[in-house]
Structure formats: C-alpha cells, structure tokens
C-alpha cells in the first residue's frame, strides 16, 4: 500500500523549517562564500585527470595481457569514476567556479559520464536542503536505512554493481531509470520523482532531454568503439560508474544514516566525517556535510575552513570507522525499538535557538533551485 503524501505545493506553503546555524560573522561568511576559478579548475580537471590516468593504465595492462594488473587497475578506475556524482552535486549548486557558465559546462560533462540526471536532481536536492530529513518535504533521504555490510552485497560493490541497494545505484536500476525517463515515463516505484514533476511540470521535459543526451553520448561511445575496434572503450567509460563502487559507498552512507528526522538543527540530522586527502578530494569535500547543509553557499574547497570557524559550536567530526560503528549500532537498536533515533551529542556551550529571520546568504543553496523554486529560496531555510 502506497503512503499518501501531501502535495509538494502545499508543503512549500505550510512547512517552514527555521534552521539553527552556527554564528559566522557576515564578512567572514561572504569571504568563505566567494568561489575561485583557479580552485574550481583544480578540482574539476583534477578529478577528470585521475580517471583519465587510471583509464590509460587499465588499457595498457589490457594490451600487455597483464590480467592481474588489468583487473586491479579497472577496479581502481571504477572507484575513482564512481565519485563523479559528488562532482555533479557540487557543480549543481553553482558554487565551484566564480565564472557561472563553467559550473554548468562541467556539470553536463560529469552528468553524461555518470548517468546523473541533473534536472531530476536539482528539483529533489532543493527540497532536500530546505527540508532536510523532514519527511513531508524531503524524500530524497528516507529513514530508517540499513548500512549493510553483507558479504554478497560488499562483493558486488567491490566488483560490478549489478542490482545496487541503499546508496548504491546499480546497473539494472540505473538503466531502467534512464530509459524510462528518456521515454517520459515515471514508473510507480519512483513516487518522489512523480511528485516533483506534478509540482513543477515545466521541469519534466528538461529531465527527459537530459536522459536522452546521456543515452546519445553512450551510443556514440559504443559506435566509436565498434568502428575503430577499441573494444575496451565501453568498459572504461560506459560501464565504469558501476565498477568498484565500495569506496564511494563506504564514504557516502554516513552523511544522514541513523540520525534524527523532524529537527531544525543540521548538527542532529547530518553527519560530518574526517577523511584522508585523496578520499576527500574525490568526494569533493562533502565529508564536511553538516557544514555544507548549514551554509550551502560556501564552495566545497572552503568547507574545512568553515568547520574551523564554527568548531566550538559543532559536534566533533566522526572518523569513517567511527561513523560506521555508530550507524551499525543505531541499526541494531532500531531492530528492537523502531522509534529509536540517535541524538548527536553537542558541546555544552553549543547554541540551540534558531531565528526566524535568516539573511539570503546564510539560507542560500547557490544556483541549485530550478527557476520555479528559486524565487522562494529567501523564505525557506536549509
């Protein structure tokens, strides 16, 4: 039986979440929110360069018939590639480059390479930021979630991700979604997407065209491979997003899993973690996830600086291992008590009271919101 949800146009009228935001001096926030083309180029080209290098190395091992090296290189290549969704997330906010068209250009490059429908995502993620873990308005993340480490699932994520799972995509699901969207069909199990297009029907064809462009790109890759007998090219490009996904899975799951819903405090419904420099780079610094939700106008490469600015008012970031221990323990407790939610401990000196008056920069989510929703951004938080 389907859950009946409130229409999103009614949610936007009635649901106002007045988020607590750790105090930051206005001038400092303006400074932190200023994008840099130099850092944008470094991040955007750097990620593409990494997957380019791993692709060349994989192909070289193939030509040498070094099968062990080929398999290892291919898994590393897929692991690097699987983080491209994080690139789409940041570029979609429009905060990576100061030059606005560069955000859009790189967003499309990363989108077609990773099967990311940036129009679907812009709608969904706007609601996710405004109403984070408030189920009426945010069904991009639904709780509770099982942070699975089952052997067969992990084996799939280490090799080729066929059927996916929580935070795991999967080849079959991705192809079904891509093709149904390209045909302007939204199957019943995609209730959230249907609700979004019912709310803003003018965005529907933009999503359809995005799916069609993605299909066209990968058809061209396949035709090129056949024409020039570069048989490995579809594996290195078209199938790469589904290879070696375990790294991205382990890093991405902790952001909201097991935390509280229906609270106006990002510190309680979002989790930040510390990562090694390479993982943080590939994840486009989204390990500083609480900071990103609190001040989404701040470019990803300045989130660590933002954390240090507000550290006294924030919970201590978890380690990756610590986050997984926490999530697994939460899940075990939820099997006994389904109503249980983890209450993140805050410093004794932490502020608690939000204000109903929030300036546009503090509440900004960058250029993420489609035009039909952007005009409401100043009245919504998160």
PDB file of C-alpha atoms in Angstrom, residues 110-346:
ATOM      1  CA  UNK A 110      30.182  14.952 -15.345  1.00  0.00           C
ATOM      2  CA  UNK A 111      26.453  14.223 -15.733  1.00  0.00           C
ATOM      3  CA  UNK A 112      26.702  12.294 -19.000  1.00  0.00           C
ATOM      4  CA  UNK A 113      29.766  10.422 -17.758  1.00  0.00           C
ATOM      5  CA  UNK A 114      27.998   9.277 -14.580  1.00  0.00           C
ATOM      6  CA  UNK A 115      24.348   8.896 -15.722  1.00  0.00           C
ATOM      7  CA  UNK A 116      23.399  11.760 -13.438  1.00  0.00           C
ATOM      8  CA  UNK A 117      20.125  13.463 -14.367  1.00  0.00           C
ATOM      9  CA  UNK A 118      20.935  16.984 -13.230  1.00  0.00           C
ATOM     10  CA  UNK A 119      17.354  18.194 -13.776  1.00  0.00           C
ATOM     11  CA  UNK A 120      15.787  15.499 -11.601  1.00  0.00           C
ATOM     12  CA  UNK A 121      18.456  16.137  -9.024  1.00  0.00           C
ATOM     13  CA  UNK A 122      18.060  19.924  -8.985  1.00  0.00           C
ATOM     14  CA  UNK A 123      14.413  19.545  -8.034  1.00  0.00           C
ATOM     15  CA  UNK A 124      14.928  16.797  -5.490  1.00  0.00           C
ATOM     16  CA  UNK A 125      18.002  18.319  -3.886  1.00  0.00           C
ATOM     17  CA  UNK A 126      16.374  21.714  -3.482  1.00  0.00           C
ATOM     18  CA  UNK A 127      13.750  20.066  -1.299  1.00  0.00           C
ATOM     19  CA  UNK A 128      16.427  18.044   0.488  1.00  0.00           C
ATOM     20  CA  UNK A 129      18.263  21.215   1.508  1.00  0.00           C
ATOM     21  CA  UNK A 130      15.183  23.150   2.536  1.00  0.00           C
ATOM     22  CA  UNK A 131      13.566  20.328   4.481  1.00  0.00           C
ATOM     23  CA  UNK A 132      16.453  18.015   5.387  1.00  0.00           C
ATOM     24  CA  UNK A 133      15.030  14.813   6.949  1.00  0.00           C
ATOM     25  CA  UNK A 134      11.572  16.355   7.332  1.00  0.00           C
ATOM     26  CA  UNK A 135       9.655  13.550   5.575  1.00  0.00           C
ATOM     27  CA  UNK A 136       6.866  15.788   4.256  1.00  0.00           C
ATOM     28  CA  UNK A 137       9.305  17.763   2.151  1.00  0.00           C
ATOM     29  CA  UNK A 138      12.415  15.579   1.809  1.00  0.00           C
ATOM     30  CA  UNK A 139      12.043  12.118   0.316  1.00  0.00           C
ATOM     31  CA  UNK A 140      15.496  12.163  -1.265  1.00  0.00           C
ATOM     32  CA  UNK A 141      16.686  10.613   2.016  1.00  0.00           C
ATOM     33  CA  UNK A 142      14.215   8.384   3.842  1.00  0.00           C
ATOM     34  CA  UNK A 143      14.848   6.807   7.230  1.00  0.00           C
ATOM     35  CA  UNK A 144      15.500   4.297   8.658  1.00  0.00           C
ATOM     36  CA  UNK A 145      18.261   2.913   6.438  1.00  0.00           C
ATOM     37  CA  UNK A 146      20.278  -0.264   6.790  1.00  0.00           C
ATOM     38  CA  UNK A 147      24.039   0.399   6.491  1.00  0.00           C
ATOM     39  CA  UNK A 148      24.564  -3.048   5.009  1.00  0.00           C
ATOM     40  CA  UNK A 149      27.888  -4.874   5.061  1.00  0.00           C
ATOM     41  CA  UNK A 150      26.521  -8.249   3.975  1.00  0.00           C
ATOM     42  CA  UNK A 151      29.117 -10.381   2.221  1.00  0.00           C
ATOM     43  CA  UNK A 152      27.366 -10.712  -1.153  1.00  0.00           C
ATOM     44  CA  UNK A 153      26.485  -7.026  -1.216  1.00  0.00           C
ATOM     45  CA  UNK A 154      30.066  -5.984  -0.414  1.00  0.00           C
ATOM     46  CA  UNK A 155      31.376  -8.410  -3.062  1.00  0.00           C
ATOM     47  CA  UNK A 156      29.066  -6.806  -5.621  1.00  0.00           C
ATOM     48  CA  UNK A 157      30.269  -3.343  -4.620  1.00  0.00           C
ATOM     49  CA  UNK A 158      33.904  -4.450  -4.883  1.00  0.00           C
ATOM     50  CA  UNK A 159      33.413  -5.760  -8.423  1.00  0.00           C
ATOM     51  CA  UNK A 160      30.453  -4.911 -10.688  1.00  0.00           C
ATOM     52  CA  UNK A 161      27.398  -3.283  -9.119  1.00  0.00           C
ATOM     53  CA  UNK A 162      24.540  -5.140 -10.792  1.00  0.00           C
ATOM     54  CA  UNK A 163      21.449  -4.581  -8.649  1.00  0.00           C
ATOM     55  CA  UNK A 164      22.589  -1.898  -6.197  1.00  0.00           C
ATOM     56  CA  UNK A 165      20.942  -1.136  -2.869  1.00  0.00           C
ATOM     57  CA  UNK A 166      20.817   1.737  -0.354  1.00  0.00           C
ATOM     58  CA  UNK A 167      23.170   4.494  -1.586  1.00  0.00           C
ATOM     59  CA  UNK A 168      24.414   2.019  -4.186  1.00  0.00           C
ATOM     60  CA  UNK A 169      22.678   2.674  -7.516  1.00  0.00           C
ATOM     61  CA  UNK A 170      23.259  -0.431  -9.605  1.00  0.00           C
ATOM     62  CA  UNK A 171      23.459  -1.100 -13.350  1.00  0.00           C
ATOM     63  CA  UNK A 172      19.968  -2.576 -13.763  1.00  0.00           C
ATOM     64  CA  UNK A 173      18.188   0.109 -11.755  1.00  0.00           C
ATOM     65  CA  UNK A 174      20.178   2.876 -13.430  1.00  0.00           C
ATOM     66  CA  UNK A 175      19.370   1.632 -16.939  1.00  0.00           C
ATOM     67  CA  UNK A 176      15.660   1.250 -16.089  1.00  0.00           C
ATOM     68  CA  UNK A 177      15.560   4.764 -14.686  1.00  0.00           C
ATOM     69  CA  UNK A 178      17.496   6.233 -17.611  1.00  0.00           C
ATOM     70  CA  UNK A 179      15.327   4.595 -20.263  1.00  0.00           C
ATOM     71  CA  UNK A 180      12.005   5.296 -18.542  1.00  0.00           C
ATOM     72  CA  UNK A 181      12.955   8.952 -18.099  1.00  0.00           C
ATOM     73  CA  UNK A 182      14.050   9.217 -21.747  1.00  0.00           C
ATOM     74  CA  UNK A 183      10.596   7.910 -22.704  1.00  0.00           C
ATOM     75  CA  UNK A 184       8.952  10.448 -20.370  1.00  0.00           C
ATOM     76  CA  UNK A 185       7.629   7.632 -18.222  1.00  0.00           C
ATOM     77  CA  UNK A 186       7.971   7.598 -14.465  1.00  0.00           C
ATOM     78  CA  UNK A 187       7.152   4.153 -13.034  1.00  0.00           C
ATOM     79  CA  UNK A 188       5.155   3.871  -9.814  1.00  0.00           C
ATOM     80  CA  UNK A 189       8.130   2.975  -7.622  1.00  0.00           C
ATOM     81  CA  UNK A 190       9.547   6.432  -8.360  1.00  0.00           C
ATOM     82  CA  UNK A 191       6.854   8.230  -6.385  1.00  0.00           C
ATOM     83  CA  UNK A 192       9.230  11.019  -5.351  1.00  0.00           C
ATOM     84  CA  UNK A 193      10.120  11.929  -8.940  1.00  0.00           C
ATOM     85  CA  UNK A 194       6.471  11.832  -9.969  1.00  0.00           C
ATOM     86  CA  UNK A 195       5.605  14.137  -7.078  1.00  0.00           C
ATOM     87  CA  UNK A 196       8.306  16.580  -8.155  1.00  0.00           C
ATOM     88  CA  UNK A 197       7.058  16.782 -11.744  1.00  0.00           C
ATOM     89  CA  UNK A 198       3.456  17.079 -10.627  1.00  0.00           C
ATOM     90  CA  UNK A 199       4.590  20.033  -8.547  1.00  0.00           C
ATOM     91  CA  UNK A 200       6.632  21.622 -11.367  1.00  0.00           C
ATOM     92  CA  UNK A 201       5.543  20.116 -14.708  1.00  0.00           C
ATOM     93  CA  UNK A 202       7.603  22.637 -16.694  1.00  0.00           C
ATOM     94  CA  UNK A 203      10.756  20.843 -15.471  1.00  0.00           C
ATOM     95  CA  UNK A 204       9.687  17.422 -16.736  1.00  0.00           C
ATOM     96  CA  UNK A 205      10.909  17.722 -20.333  1.00  0.00           C
ATOM     97  CA  UNK A 206      14.235  19.096 -19.138  1.00  0.00           C
ATOM     98  CA  UNK A 207      14.778  15.833 -17.268  1.00  0.00           C
ATOM     99  CA  UNK A 208      13.653  13.827 -20.288  1.00  0.00           C
ATOM    100  CA  UNK A 209      16.100  15.670 -22.550  1.00  0.00           C
ATOM    101  CA  UNK A 210      18.894  15.168 -20.023  1.00  0.00           C
ATOM    102  CA  UNK A 211      18.305  11.401 -20.132  1.00  0.00           C
ATOM    103  CA  UNK A 212      18.238  11.418 -23.937  1.00  0.00           C
ATOM    104  CA  UNK A 213      21.516  13.350 -24.145  1.00  0.00           C
ATOM    105  CA  UNK A 214      23.124  10.826 -21.800  1.00  0.00           C
ATOM    106  CA  UNK A 215      21.927   7.892 -23.912  1.00  0.00           C
ATOM    107  CA  UNK A 216      23.147   9.607 -27.090  1.00  0.00           C
ATOM    108  CA  UNK A 217      26.607  10.112 -25.597  1.00  0.00           C
ATOM    109  CA  UNK A 218      26.996   6.455 -24.637  1.00  0.00           C
ATOM    110  CA  UNK A 219      25.649   5.273 -28.004  1.00  0.00           C
ATOM    111  CA  UNK A 220      28.361   7.397 -29.658  1.00  0.00           C
ATOM    112  CA  UNK A 221      30.967   5.782 -27.381  1.00  0.00           C
ATOM    113  CA  UNK A 222      29.732   2.338 -28.418  1.00  0.00           C
ATOM    114  CA  UNK A 223      29.685   3.195 -32.136  1.00  0.00           C
ATOM    115  CA  UNK A 224      33.188   4.665 -31.905  1.00  0.00           C
ATOM    116  CA  UNK A 225      34.431   1.506 -30.185  1.00  0.00           C
ATOM    117  CA  UNK A 226      32.902  -0.703 -32.890  1.00  0.00           C
ATOM    118  CA  UNK A 227      34.083   1.471 -35.783  1.00  0.00           C
ATOM    119  CA  UNK A 228      37.693   1.688 -34.603  1.00  0.00           C
ATOM    120  CA  UNK A 229      37.802  -1.717 -32.857  1.00  0.00           C
ATOM    121  CA  UNK A 230      38.593  -0.123 -29.492  1.00  0.00           C
ATOM    122  CA  UNK A 231      36.687  -2.859 -27.705  1.00  0.00           C
ATOM    123  CA  UNK A 232      37.640  -1.814 -24.197  1.00  0.00           C
ATOM    124  CA  UNK A 233      36.296   1.740 -24.503  1.00  0.00           C
ATOM    125  CA  UNK A 234      32.704   0.965 -23.380  1.00  0.00           C
ATOM    126  CA  UNK A 235      34.084  -0.833 -20.324  1.00  0.00           C
ATOM    127  CA  UNK A 236      36.345   2.093 -19.414  1.00  0.00           C
ATOM    128  CA  UNK A 237      33.680   4.760 -19.998  1.00  0.00           C
ATOM    129  CA  UNK A 238      30.115   3.444 -20.237  1.00  0.00           C
ATOM    130  CA  UNK A 239      30.344   0.740 -17.562  1.00  0.00           C
ATOM    131  CA  UNK A 240      32.896   2.468 -15.331  1.00  0.00           C
ATOM    132  CA  UNK A 241      30.285   4.019 -12.979  1.00  0.00           C
ATOM    133  CA  UNK A 242      29.284   0.516 -11.845  1.00  0.00           C
ATOM    134  CA  UNK A 243      32.764  -0.889 -11.159  1.00  0.00           C
ATOM    135  CA  UNK A 244      34.497  -0.805  -7.773  1.00  0.00           C
ATOM    136  CA  UNK A 245      31.746   1.166  -6.007  1.00  0.00           C
ATOM    137  CA  UNK A 246      32.657   0.070  -2.480  1.00  0.00           C
ATOM    138  CA  UNK A 247      34.829   3.114  -1.703  1.00  0.00           C
ATOM    139  CA  UNK A 248      32.099   5.566  -2.657  1.00  0.00           C
ATOM    140  CA  UNK A 249      29.546   3.524  -0.733  1.00  0.00           C
ATOM    141  CA  UNK A 250      31.584   3.495   2.482  1.00  0.00           C
ATOM    142  CA  UNK A 251      32.249   7.231   2.274  1.00  0.00           C
ATOM    143  CA  UNK A 252      28.751   8.307   1.209  1.00  0.00           C
ATOM    144  CA  UNK A 253      26.440   6.352   3.511  1.00  0.00           C
ATOM    145  CA  UNK A 254      27.312   8.135   6.813  1.00  0.00           C
ATOM    146  CA  UNK A 255      26.002  11.564   5.818  1.00  0.00           C
ATOM    147  CA  UNK A 256      22.449  11.077   7.192  1.00  0.00           C
ATOM    148  CA  UNK A 257      22.078   7.401   8.049  1.00  0.00           C
ATOM    149  CA  UNK A 258      20.706   6.724  11.528  1.00  0.00           C
ATOM    150  CA  UNK A 259      20.249  10.361  12.514  1.00  0.00           C
ATOM    151  CA  UNK A 260      17.170  12.280  13.670  1.00  0.00           C
ATOM    152  CA  UNK A 261      14.335  13.463  11.483  1.00  0.00           C
ATOM    153  CA  UNK A 262      12.000  16.413  12.040  1.00  0.00           C
ATOM    154  CA  UNK A 263      14.603  18.513  13.867  1.00  0.00           C
ATOM    155  CA  UNK A 264      15.577  22.083  12.805  1.00  0.00           C
ATOM    156  CA  UNK A 265      19.263  21.508  13.551  1.00  0.00           C
ATOM    157  CA  UNK A 266      21.693  20.240  10.918  1.00  0.00           C
ATOM    158  CA  UNK A 267      24.044  19.082  13.670  1.00  0.00           C
ATOM    159  CA  UNK A 268      21.473  16.442  14.618  1.00  0.00           C
ATOM    160  CA  UNK A 269      20.365  15.290  11.153  1.00  0.00           C
ATOM    161  CA  UNK A 270      23.657  15.484   9.226  1.00  0.00           C
ATOM    162  CA  UNK A 271      26.983  13.811   9.988  1.00  0.00           C
ATOM    163  CA  UNK A 272      30.463  15.140   9.103  1.00  0.00           C
ATOM    164  CA  UNK A 273      33.430  12.784   8.934  1.00  0.00           C
ATOM    165  CA  UNK A 274      37.183  13.133   8.576  1.00  0.00           C
ATOM    166  CA  UNK A 275      38.801  11.552   5.519  1.00  0.00           C
ATOM    167  CA  UNK A 276      42.255  11.153   4.036  1.00  0.00           C
ATOM    168  CA  UNK A 277      43.153  13.823   1.423  1.00  0.00           C
ATOM    169  CA  UNK A 278      42.515  11.610  -1.631  1.00  0.00           C
ATOM    170  CA  UNK A 279      39.096  10.417  -0.459  1.00  0.00           C
ATOM    171  CA  UNK A 280      38.114  13.961   0.473  1.00  0.00           C
ATOM    172  CA  UNK A 281      39.220  15.227  -2.960  1.00  0.00           C
ATOM    173  CA  UNK A 282      37.285  12.525  -4.811  1.00  0.00           C
ATOM    174  CA  UNK A 283      34.241  13.170  -2.642  1.00  0.00           C
ATOM    175  CA  UNK A 284      34.507  16.881  -3.422  1.00  0.00           C
ATOM    176  CA  UNK A 285      34.938  17.615   0.314  1.00  0.00           C
ATOM    177  CA  UNK A 286      31.377  16.517   1.052  1.00  0.00           C
ATOM    178  CA  UNK A 287      32.689  14.727   4.124  1.00  0.00           C
ATOM    179  CA  UNK A 288      32.142  18.199   5.685  1.00  0.00           C
ATOM    180  CA  UNK A 289      28.466  17.564   5.174  1.00  0.00           C
ATOM    181  CA  UNK A 290      26.991  19.312   8.192  1.00  0.00           C
ATOM    182  CA  UNK A 291      28.872  22.464   7.241  1.00  0.00           C
ATOM    183  CA  UNK A 292      27.616  22.151   3.659  1.00  0.00           C
ATOM    184  CA  UNK A 293      23.986  21.929   4.768  1.00  0.00           C
ATOM    185  CA  UNK A 294      24.385  24.766   7.232  1.00  0.00           C
ATOM    186  CA  UNK A 295      25.978  27.164   4.718  1.00  0.00           C
ATOM    187  CA  UNK A 296      25.468  25.764   1.219  1.00  0.00           C
ATOM    188  CA  UNK A 297      26.793  28.964  -0.383  1.00  0.00           C
ATOM    189  CA  UNK A 298      30.335  28.020   0.714  1.00  0.00           C
ATOM    190  CA  UNK A 299      32.330  26.236  -2.045  1.00  0.00           C
ATOM    191  CA  UNK A 300      33.351  22.670  -1.266  1.00  0.00           C
ATOM    192  CA  UNK A 301      37.060  23.531  -1.072  1.00  0.00           C
ATOM    193  CA  UNK A 302      36.380  26.026   1.752  1.00  0.00           C
ATOM    194  CA  UNK A 303      34.240  23.781   3.956  1.00  0.00           C
ATOM    195  CA  UNK A 304      37.146  22.703   6.176  1.00  0.00           C
ATOM    196  CA  UNK A 305      37.881  26.372   6.853  1.00  0.00           C
ATOM    197  CA  UNK A 306      34.206  26.898   7.684  1.00  0.00           C
ATOM    198  CA  UNK A 307      34.349  24.000  10.136  1.00  0.00           C
ATOM    199  CA  UNK A 308      37.282  25.560  11.992  1.00  0.00           C
ATOM    200  CA  UNK A 309      35.379  28.855  12.132  1.00  0.00           C
ATOM    201  CA  UNK A 310      32.405  27.238  13.909  1.00  0.00           C
ATOM    202  CA  UNK A 311      34.091  24.234  15.586  1.00  0.00           C
ATOM    203  CA  UNK A 312      33.230  25.345  19.140  1.00  0.00           C
ATOM    204  CA  UNK A 313      29.530  25.147  18.285  1.00  0.00           C
ATOM    205  CA  UNK A 314      29.717  21.826  16.416  1.00  0.00           C
ATOM    206  CA  UNK A 315      29.894  18.139  17.308  1.00  0.00           C
ATOM    207  CA  UNK A 316      33.311  16.629  16.704  1.00  0.00           C
ATOM    208  CA  UNK A 317      33.503  15.024  13.235  1.00  0.00           C
ATOM    209  CA  UNK A 318      33.460  11.234  13.293  1.00  0.00           C
ATOM    210  CA  UNK A 319      36.158   9.143  11.696  1.00  0.00           C
ATOM    211  CA  UNK A 320      34.974   6.915   8.857  1.00  0.00           C
ATOM    212  CA  UNK A 321      35.332   3.809  11.021  1.00  0.00           C
ATOM    213  CA  UNK A 322      33.680   5.566  13.960  1.00  0.00           C
ATOM    214  CA  UNK A 323      30.751   6.640  11.782  1.00  0.00           C
ATOM    215  CA  UNK A 324      30.198   3.086  10.586  1.00  0.00           C
ATOM    216  CA  UNK A 325      30.326   1.713  14.122  1.00  0.00           C
ATOM    217  CA  UNK A 326      27.789   4.337  15.144  1.00  0.00           C
ATOM    218  CA  UNK A 327      25.451   3.565  12.234  1.00  0.00           C
ATOM    219  CA  UNK A 328      25.607  -0.183  12.767  1.00  0.00           C
ATOM    220  CA  UNK A 329      24.836   0.203  16.465  1.00  0.00           C
ATOM    221  CA  UNK A 330      21.922   2.529  15.658  1.00  0.00           C
ATOM    222  CA  UNK A 331      20.552  -0.014  13.171  1.00  0.00           C
ATOM    223  CA  UNK A 332      20.804  -2.831  15.713  1.00  0.00           C
ATOM    224  CA  UNK A 333      18.903  -0.763  18.273  1.00  0.00           C
ATOM    225  CA  UNK A 334      16.240   0.133  15.696  1.00  0.00           C
ATOM    226  CA  UNK A 335      15.528  -3.573  15.143  1.00  0.00           C
ATOM    227  CA  UNK A 336      14.493  -3.755  18.808  1.00  0.00           C
ATOM    228  CA  UNK A 337      12.972  -0.269  19.058  1.00  0.00           C
ATOM    229  CA  UNK A 338      11.846   1.046  15.619  1.00  0.00           C
ATOM    230  CA  UNK A 339      11.255   4.517  17.077  1.00  0.00           C
ATOM    231  CA  UNK A 340      14.880   4.899  18.226  1.00  0.00           C
ATOM    232  CA  UNK A 341      16.889   7.764  16.715  1.00  0.00           C
ATOM    233  CA  UNK A 342      20.431   8.736  17.610  1.00  0.00           C
ATOM    234  CA  UNK A 343      20.819  12.095  19.338  1.00  0.00           C
ATOM    235  CA  UNK A 344      24.209  13.523  18.365  1.00  0.00           C
ATOM    236  CA  UNK A 345      25.915  14.992  21.455  1.00  0.00           C
ATOM    237  CA  UNK A 346      26.658  18.708  21.173  1.00  0.00           C
TER     238      UNK A 346
END
